[in-house]
């Protein structure tokens, strides 16, 4: 029987039931599946559901931390060690983990990986490892739109995401994600986090398509980065190609054509200088674009402003973002009213994820000695500790990464680009 608080698709119910039957007994097994299928989500929800309070989730790319965790394991509590990216483990790594598993009564292990993990275990070289496993199971993606729709309804309800999707919007998301849980959860979580993401919706003929942009609002200043304007245009063109049932007279057709031309001009303005669309004007009937409906006069006004500042056409997106970040930092330093606002960073270097806060602090201190940049330790809702270095300067980013990768401990450090707040 599947717990109603945990969504499991029909195709994955046998996997759920089998792993659940092993919990609270001693076991070691493998869960594999294609990238983005939701292996991490599945395992974490299953362990939380079974009230297993002490479990840790580590990556196989950081084998030294796994060994350190196992060496320090003197707990009497029932413990589950989940090793992600297990396809990267060598034969010796598997043997060492098996050794700890066999000598520690409270330790249980789940190896999680992609299809390469199964291929590795099927090879003759890993025959002895395969023989010692309790199970090797495959997790499959959502098999159809009906399962996808049920998952979205369940996830939004469980996480307090009050967003209503039309059928058209759901089909659009399903098509883009291919039913991969990881991608679906990422989109839904972005809609929940209103501090970082503003979800704009373009509505036409009852078809709603999410347009994800990043918005920072400080003292009336808005910086809007429009990321999917081209997709919206393409979708609308495809919709317009379909034959219309209603008969429309010539004057109405001319009026519609003028509105379309205005919308195209506004779309071009949005690409080159999004800030021009900040002001809300009264709107001509039917003229919908990005932030509300814009009066026809806005087009002429915006075109004049662009002509007066021709250089703005050549501004690259990274420069606009960089300028925005600099303005935010200046405002924080100079204005006491907003000095408490969070600082924005462009790059985040991820050093590792640890169950123990002590281990996270130890790694942070080591990274500080190597780079001179002080890392932060961020707690997740799974009670794990992420060690991150936040940087704004691209040159400094590569310098820090180079220094880290020279060491054995941080050879797998990686960075992501975005807007990171602390």
Coordinates of C-alpha atoms in Angstrom, one line a residue:
X1 CA 0.0 0.0 0.0
X2 CA 1.4 3.4 -1.0
X3 CA 1.2 6.2 1.5
X4 CA -1.1 9.0 0.0
X5 CA 1.4 11.7 1.2
X6 CA 3.9 10.3 -1.3
X7 CA 3.1 10.3 -5.0
X8 CA 4.3 7.1 -6.8
X9 CA 3.4 6.4 -10.5
X10 CA 1.9 3.1 -11.5
X11 CA 5.1 2.0 -13.2
X12 CA 7.2 2.6 -10.1
X13 CA 4.9 1.1 -7.4
X14 CA 6.7 -2.3 -7.5
X15 CA 10.0 -0.4 -6.9
X16 CA 8.5 1.5 -4.0
X17 CA 7.0 -1.6 -2.4
X18 CA 10.2 -3.7 -2.7
X19 CA 12.6 -1.0 -1.2
X20 CA 10.1 -0.3 1.6
X21 CA 10.0 -4.0 2.5
X22 CA 13.8 -3.8 3.2
X23 CA 13.7 -0.7 5.4
X24 CA 14.3 -1.3 9.1
X25 CA 16.2 -4.5 8.1
X26 CA 19.8 -4.6 7.0
X27 CA 20.2 -4.1 3.2
X28 CA 22.4 -2.9 0.4
X29 CA 21.0 -2.2 -3.1
X30 CA 21.0 -0.3 -6.3
X31 CA 18.5 2.2 -7.8
X32 CA 19.2 3.4 -11.3
X33 CA 17.4 5.3 -14.0
X34 CA 17.9 7.9 -16.7
X35 CA 19.0 11.5 -15.8
X36 CA 16.2 13.6 -14.3
X37 CA 13.8 10.7 -13.7
X38 CA 13.6 11.7 -10.0
X39 CA 15.8 9.2 -8.2
X40 CA 16.9 11.7 -5.5
X41 CA 13.3 12.9 -4.9
X42 CA 12.0 9.3 -4.7
X43 CA 14.6 8.1 -2.2
X44 CA 14.4 11.1 0.0
X45 CA 10.6 11.0 0.2
X46 CA 10.7 7.3 0.9
X47 CA 13.2 7.6 3.7
X48 CA 11.4 10.5 5.3
X49 CA 8.1 8.7 5.0
X50 CA 9.5 5.7 7.0
X51 CA 10.7 8.0 9.8
X52 CA 14.3 7.2 9.2
X53 CA 15.7 10.4 10.7
X54 CA 19.3 9.6 10.2
X55 CA 20.3 9.3 6.6
X56 CA 22.9 11.1 4.5
X57 CA 23.1 11.8 0.8
X58 CA 26.6 12.1 -0.7
X59 CA 28.0 12.1 -4.2
X60 CA 30.3 9.3 -5.5
X61 CA 32.5 12.0 -7.0
X62 CA 33.6 12.9 -3.5
X63 CA 34.8 9.5 -2.4
X64 CA 37.1 11.0 0.3
X65 CA 34.1 12.4 2.2
X66 CA 32.3 9.1 2.0
X67 CA 35.3 7.3 3.5
X68 CA 35.6 10.0 6.2
X69 CA 31.9 9.6 7.0
X70 CA 32.2 5.8 7.2
X71 CA 35.3 6.0 9.4
X72 CA 33.6 8.3 11.9
X73 CA 30.4 6.1 12.0
X74 CA 30.0 4.9 15.6
X75 CA 26.3 5.4 15.8
X76 CA 23.7 3.0 17.3
X77 CA 20.9 4.5 15.2
X78 CA 19.6 2.8 12.1
X79 CA 21.4 4.6 9.3
X80 CA 20.9 4.7 5.5
X81 CA 23.8 6.0 3.3
X82 CA 22.7 7.1 -0.1
X83 CA 25.5 7.4 -2.6
X84 CA 24.6 9.4 -5.7
X85 CA 26.4 9.2 -9.1
X86 CA 27.5 5.7 -8.1
X87 CA 28.4 4.9 -11.7
X88 CA 31.6 6.8 -10.9
X89 CA 32.8 4.4 -8.2
X90 CA 35.7 2.2 -8.9
X91 CA 35.8 -1.5 -8.0
X92 CA 38.1 -0.7 -5.0
X93 CA 35.6 2.0 -3.9
X94 CA 32.7 -0.6 -4.0
X95 CA 34.8 -3.1 -2.0
X96 CA 35.7 -0.6 0.7
X97 CA 32.0 0.5 1.1
X98 CA 31.0 -3.2 1.3
X99 CA 33.6 -3.8 4.0
X100 CA 32.1 -1.0 6.2
X101 CA 28.6 -2.3 5.4
X102 CA 29.4 -5.9 6.6
X103 CA 31.2 -4.7 9.8
X104 CA 28.6 -2.2 10.9
X105 CA 25.2 -3.5 12.0
X106 CA 23.4 -0.2 11.8
X107 CA 24.7 0.8 8.3
X108 CA 22.6 0.3 5.2
X109 CA 23.5 1.5 1.7
X110 CA 21.6 2.5 -1.5
X111 CA 23.7 3.2 -4.6
X112 CA 22.0 5.6 -7.0
X113 CA 23.1 6.2 -10.6
X114 CA 22.3 6.3 -14.3
X115 CA 22.1 3.4 -16.7
X116 CA 25.9 3.2 -16.8
X117 CA 25.8 1.9 -13.2
X118 CA 23.8 -1.1 -14.3
X119 CA 26.1 -1.8 -17.2
X120 CA 29.1 -1.6 -14.9
X121 CA 27.5 -4.1 -12.4
X122 CA 26.7 -6.5 -15.3
X123 CA 30.4 -6.7 -16.3
X124 CA 32.4 -9.7 -15.3
X125 CA 34.8 -7.5 -13.3
X126 CA 32.0 -6.5 -10.9
X127 CA 30.5 -10.0 -10.6
X128 CA 31.3 -10.3 -6.9
X129 CA 29.8 -6.9 -6.1
X130 CA 26.6 -7.7 -8.0
X131 CA 26.2 -11.0 -6.1
X132 CA 26.3 -9.2 -2.7
X133 CA 23.4 -6.8 -3.5
X134 CA 19.9 -7.3 -2.2
X135 CA 18.3 -5.6 -5.1
X136 CA 19.0 -3.8 -8.5
X137 CA 15.9 -1.7 -9.5
X138 CA 15.1 0.7 -12.3
X139 CA 13.1 3.9 -11.7
X140 CA 11.1 5.0 -14.7
X141 CA 9.9 8.5 -15.7
X142 CA 6.2 9.5 -15.7
X143 CA 4.7 7.3 -18.5
X144 CA 1.9 9.6 -19.7
X145 CA 0.2 13.0 -19.4
X146 CA -2.3 11.6 -16.9
X147 CA 0.5 10.6 -14.4
X148 CA 2.2 14.0 -15.0
X149 CA -1.0 15.8 -14.2
X150 CA -1.5 13.9 -11.0
X151 CA 2.1 14.5 -9.9
X152 CA 1.7 18.3 -10.5
X153 CA -1.5 18.4 -8.5
X154 CA 0.1 16.4 -5.7
X155 CA 3.3 18.4 -5.5
X156 CA 1.7 21.9 -5.6
X157 CA -0.8 20.8 -2.9
X158 CA 2.0 19.3 -0.6
X159 CA 4.3 22.3 -1.0
X160 CA 1.7 25.2 -0.8
X161 CA 2.2 26.4 -4.4
X162 CA -1.0 28.2 -5.3
X163 CA -0.7 28.4 -9.0
X164 CA -3.6 27.3 -11.4
X165 CA -2.5 25.8 -14.7
X166 CA -4.8 25.5 -17.7
X167 CA -4.7 22.3 -19.7
X168 CA -2.6 24.1 -22.4
X169 CA 0.0 25.2 -19.8
X170 CA 0.3 21.7 -18.4
X171 CA 0.8 20.2 -21.8
X172 CA 3.5 22.8 -22.6
X173 CA 5.4 21.9 -19.4
X174 CA 4.9 18.1 -20.0
X175 CA 6.3 18.5 -23.5
X176 CA 9.3 20.5 -22.3
X177 CA 10.2 18.2 -19.4
X178 CA 9.4 14.9 -21.0
X179 CA 7.9 13.7 -17.7
X180 CA 11.2 14.0 -15.9
X181 CA 10.5 14.6 -12.2
X182 CA 13.7 16.7 -11.6
X183 CA 12.8 19.2 -14.3
X184 CA 9.1 19.4 -13.3
X185 CA 10.0 20.0 -9.6
X186 CA 12.5 22.7 -10.6
X187 CA 9.8 24.6 -12.6
X188 CA 7.2 24.3 -9.7
X189 CA 9.8 25.4 -7.1
X190 CA 10.6 28.5 -9.1
X191 CA 7.0 29.4 -9.1
X192 CA 6.9 29.1 -5.3
X193 CA 10.0 31.2 -4.7
X194 CA 8.5 34.7 -5.4
X195 CA 11.6 36.4 -4.0
X196 CA 13.8 35.2 -6.9
X197 CA 11.4 34.4 -9.8
X198 CA 8.4 36.3 -11.1
X199 CA 6.2 34.1 -13.3
X200 CA 4.5 36.1 -16.1
X201 CA 1.7 34.6 -18.1
X202 CA 0.8 35.4 -21.6
X203 CA -2.9 34.6 -22.2
X204 CA -4.4 34.3 -25.6
X205 CA -7.4 32.1 -26.6
X206 CA -7.3 30.4 -23.2
X207 CA -3.7 29.2 -23.7
X208 CA -1.4 30.1 -20.8
X209 CA 2.4 29.8 -21.3
X210 CA 4.8 30.5 -18.4
X211 CA 7.4 33.1 -19.2
X212 CA 10.1 32.9 -16.5
X213 CA 12.2 36.1 -15.9
X214 CA 14.3 37.3 -13.0
X215 CA 13.1 40.4 -11.2
X216 CA 14.9 42.5 -8.6
X217 CA 12.9 45.4 -7.0
X218 CA 14.9 47.9 -5.0
X219 CA 13.5 51.4 -4.1
X220 CA 11.3 51.4 -7.2
X221 CA 14.1 50.2 -9.5
X222 CA 13.3 47.2 -11.7
X223 CA 15.7 45.0 -13.7
X224 CA 13.9 42.6 -15.9
X225 CA 15.7 39.9 -17.9
X226 CA 13.3 38.5 -20.5
X227 CA 14.4 35.0 -21.4
X228 CA 11.8 33.4 -23.5
X229 CA 10.3 36.1 -25.8
X230 CA 11.2 34.2 -28.9
X231 CA 9.4 31.1 -27.7
X232 CA 6.2 33.1 -27.1
X233 CA 6.4 34.6 -30.6
X234 CA 6.8 31.2 -32.2
X235 CA 3.9 29.7 -30.3
X236 CA 1.6 32.6 -31.2
X237 CA 2.6 32.3 -34.9
X238 CA 1.7 28.6 -34.8
X239 CA -1.7 29.4 -33.2
X240 CA -2.4 32.2 -35.8
X241 CA -1.8 29.8 -38.7
X242 CA -4.8 27.7 -37.6
X243 CA -8.0 28.5 -39.6
X244 CA -10.5 30.7 -37.8
X245 CA -14.1 29.6 -37.5
X246 CA -15.5 33.2 -37.2
X247 CA -16.0 35.4 -40.2
X248 CA -14.3 38.8 -39.6
X249 CA -14.9 41.9 -41.7
X250 CA -12.1 43.9 -43.4
X251 CA -12.0 46.7 -40.9
X252 CA -11.6 44.3 -38.0
X253 CA -8.8 42.5 -39.8
X254 CA -6.9 45.7 -40.4
X255 CA -7.3 46.6 -36.7
X256 CA -6.0 43.2 -35.7
X257 CA -3.0 43.6 -38.1
X258 CA -2.1 47.0 -36.5
X259 CA -2.2 45.5 -33.1
X260 CA 0.1 42.6 -34.2
X261 CA 2.6 45.1 -35.6
X262 CA 2.5 47.1 -32.3
X263 CA 3.1 43.8 -30.4
X264 CA 6.1 43.0 -32.6
X265 CA 7.6 46.4 -32.0
X266 CA 7.1 46.0 -28.2
X267 CA 8.7 42.6 -28.4
X268 CA 11.8 44.1 -30.0
X269 CA 11.9 46.8 -27.4
X270 CA 11.7 44.2 -24.6
X271 CA 14.7 42.4 -26.1
X272 CA 16.9 45.6 -26.4
X273 CA 15.8 47.6 -23.3
X274 CA 13.3 45.8 -21.0
X275 CA 13.2 48.8 -18.6
X276 CA 11.2 50.8 -21.1
X277 CA 8.2 48.6 -20.5
X278 CA 8.2 49.3 -16.7
X279 CA 5.6 52.1 -17.0
X280 CA 2.0 51.0 -17.1
X281 CA -0.1 52.9 -19.7
X282 CA -3.7 52.7 -20.5
X283 CA -4.1 50.0 -23.2
X284 CA -5.6 49.8 -26.6
X285 CA -8.1 46.9 -26.9
X286 CA -6.4 43.5 -27.6
X287 CA -2.8 44.7 -27.2
X288 CA -1.3 42.2 -24.8
X289 CA 2.5 41.9 -24.2
X290 CA 4.6 40.9 -21.3
X291 CA 3.7 43.2 -18.4
X292 CA 0.0 44.0 -18.9
X293 CA -1.5 45.8 -21.9
X294 CA 0.4 48.8 -23.3
X295 CA -1.0 51.9 -25.0
X296 CA -0.1 52.4 -28.7
X297 CA 1.6 55.7 -27.7
X298 CA 4.1 53.7 -25.6
X299 CA 5.5 52.3 -28.9
X300 CA 6.3 55.7 -30.4
X301 CA 7.7 57.0 -27.1
X302 CA 9.9 53.9 -26.6
X303 CA 11.2 54.1 -30.2
X304 CA 12.3 57.8 -29.6
X305 CA 14.1 56.9 -26.4
X306 CA 15.9 54.0 -28.2
X307 CA 17.0 56.4 -31.1
X308 CA 18.3 58.9 -28.6
X309 CA 20.5 56.2 -27.0
X310 CA 21.7 54.1 -29.9
X311 CA 24.4 52.5 -27.8
X312 CA 21.7 50.7 -25.7
X313 CA 21.0 48.4 -28.7
X314 CA 24.5 47.0 -28.5
X315 CA 24.4 46.3 -24.7
X316 CA 25.0 42.6 -24.1
X317 CA 22.8 40.8 -21.5
X318 CA 25.8 40.0 -19.2
X319 CA 26.7 43.7 -19.0
X320 CA 23.1 44.6 -18.2
X321 CA 23.1 42.0 -15.4
X322 CA 26.5 43.1 -14.1
X323 CA 25.4 46.7 -14.0
X324 CA 22.2 45.7 -12.1
X325 CA 24.3 43.8 -9.5
X326 CA 26.6 46.8 -9.1
X327 CA 23.7 49.1 -8.6
X328 CA 22.2 46.8 -6.0
X329 CA 25.5 46.6 -4.1
X330 CA 25.9 50.4 -4.1
X331 CA 22.3 50.9 -2.8
X332 CA 23.0 48.4 0.0
X333 CA 26.2 50.3 1.1
X334 CA 24.8 53.8 0.8
X335 CA 21.2 53.6 1.9
X336 CA 20.7 52.6 5.6
X337 CA 17.0 51.7 4.9
X338 CA 17.9 48.9 2.6
X339 CA 21.3 47.9 4.0
X340 CA 19.7 44.8 5.5
X341 CA 18.7 43.5 2.0
X342 CA 20.4 40.4 0.7
X343 CA 23.4 40.7 -1.5
X344 CA 23.3 39.3 -5.0
X345 CA 26.1 37.2 -6.5
X346 CA 26.6 36.1 -10.1
X347 CA 28.5 32.8 -9.5
X348 CA 28.4 30.0 -6.9
X349 CA 31.1 27.4 -6.5
X350 CA 29.8 24.2 -4.9
X351 CA 32.4 22.4 -2.8
X352 CA 30.2 19.6 -1.3
X353 CA 27.2 18.6 0.7
X354 CA 27.5 17.1 4.2
X355 CA 25.2 15.6 6.8
X356 CA 27.6 16.8 9.6
X357 CA 27.9 20.5 10.3
X358 CA 31.3 19.8 11.7
X359 CA 32.5 18.3 8.5
X360 CA 31.1 21.2 6.5
X361 CA 33.0 23.7 8.7
X362 CA 36.2 21.7 8.3
X363 CA 35.9 21.8 4.5
X364 CA 35.0 25.5 4.6
X365 CA 38.1 26.3 6.6
X366 CA 40.3 24.3 4.2
X367 CA 38.8 26.1 1.2
X368 CA 39.4 29.5 2.9
X369 CA 43.1 28.6 3.5
X370 CA 43.5 27.6 -0.2
X371 CA 41.6 30.5 -1.9
X372 CA 41.4 33.3 0.6
X373 CA 37.6 33.4 -0.2
X374 CA 35.4 32.7 2.8
X375 CA 32.8 30.0 2.0
X376 CA 29.2 30.0 3.4
X377 CA 27.4 27.0 4.8
X378 CA 23.8 26.8 3.8
X379 CA 21.4 24.4 5.5
X380 CA 18.8 22.6 3.2
X381 CA 15.3 21.5 4.2
X382 CA 16.7 17.9 4.2
X383 CA 19.0 19.0 7.1
X384 CA 22.1 18.8 4.9
X385 CA 24.9 21.4 4.9
X386 CA 26.0 22.9 1.5
X387 CA 29.4 24.5 1.4
X388 CA 29.5 27.3 -1.3
X389 CA 31.7 30.2 -2.3
X390 CA 29.9 33.1 -3.8
X391 CA 31.7 35.4 -6.3
X392 CA 30.8 38.3 -8.6
X393 CA 34.0 38.7 -10.7
X394 CA 34.4 36.2 -13.5
X395 CA 38.3 36.5 -13.5
X396 CA 38.3 35.8 -9.8
X397 CA 35.9 32.9 -10.3
X398 CA 38.4 31.0 -12.6
X399 CA 41.3 31.9 -10.3
X400 CA 39.6 30.4 -7.3
X401 CA 38.4 27.3 -9.3
X402 CA 42.0 26.7 -10.6
X403 CA 43.3 26.9 -7.0
X404 CA 40.7 24.4 -5.7
X405 CA 41.1 21.9 -8.5
X406 CA 44.8 21.6 -7.8
X407 CA 43.9 19.9 -4.5
X408 CA 42.6 16.4 -4.2
X409 CA 39.8 17.4 -1.9
X410 CA 38.3 19.9 -4.3
X411 CA 39.1 18.4 -7.7
X412 CA 35.4 17.9 -8.4
X413 CA 34.3 21.5 -7.4
X414 CA 32.0 23.1 -10.0
X415 CA 30.3 26.4 -10.4
X416 CA 26.9 27.7 -11.6
X417 CA 25.9 31.1 -13.0
X418 CA 22.8 32.9 -11.9
X419 CA 21.5 35.3 -9.3
X420 CA 22.4 34.0 -5.8
X421 CA 21.2 35.9 -2.7
X422 CA 22.7 35.7 0.9

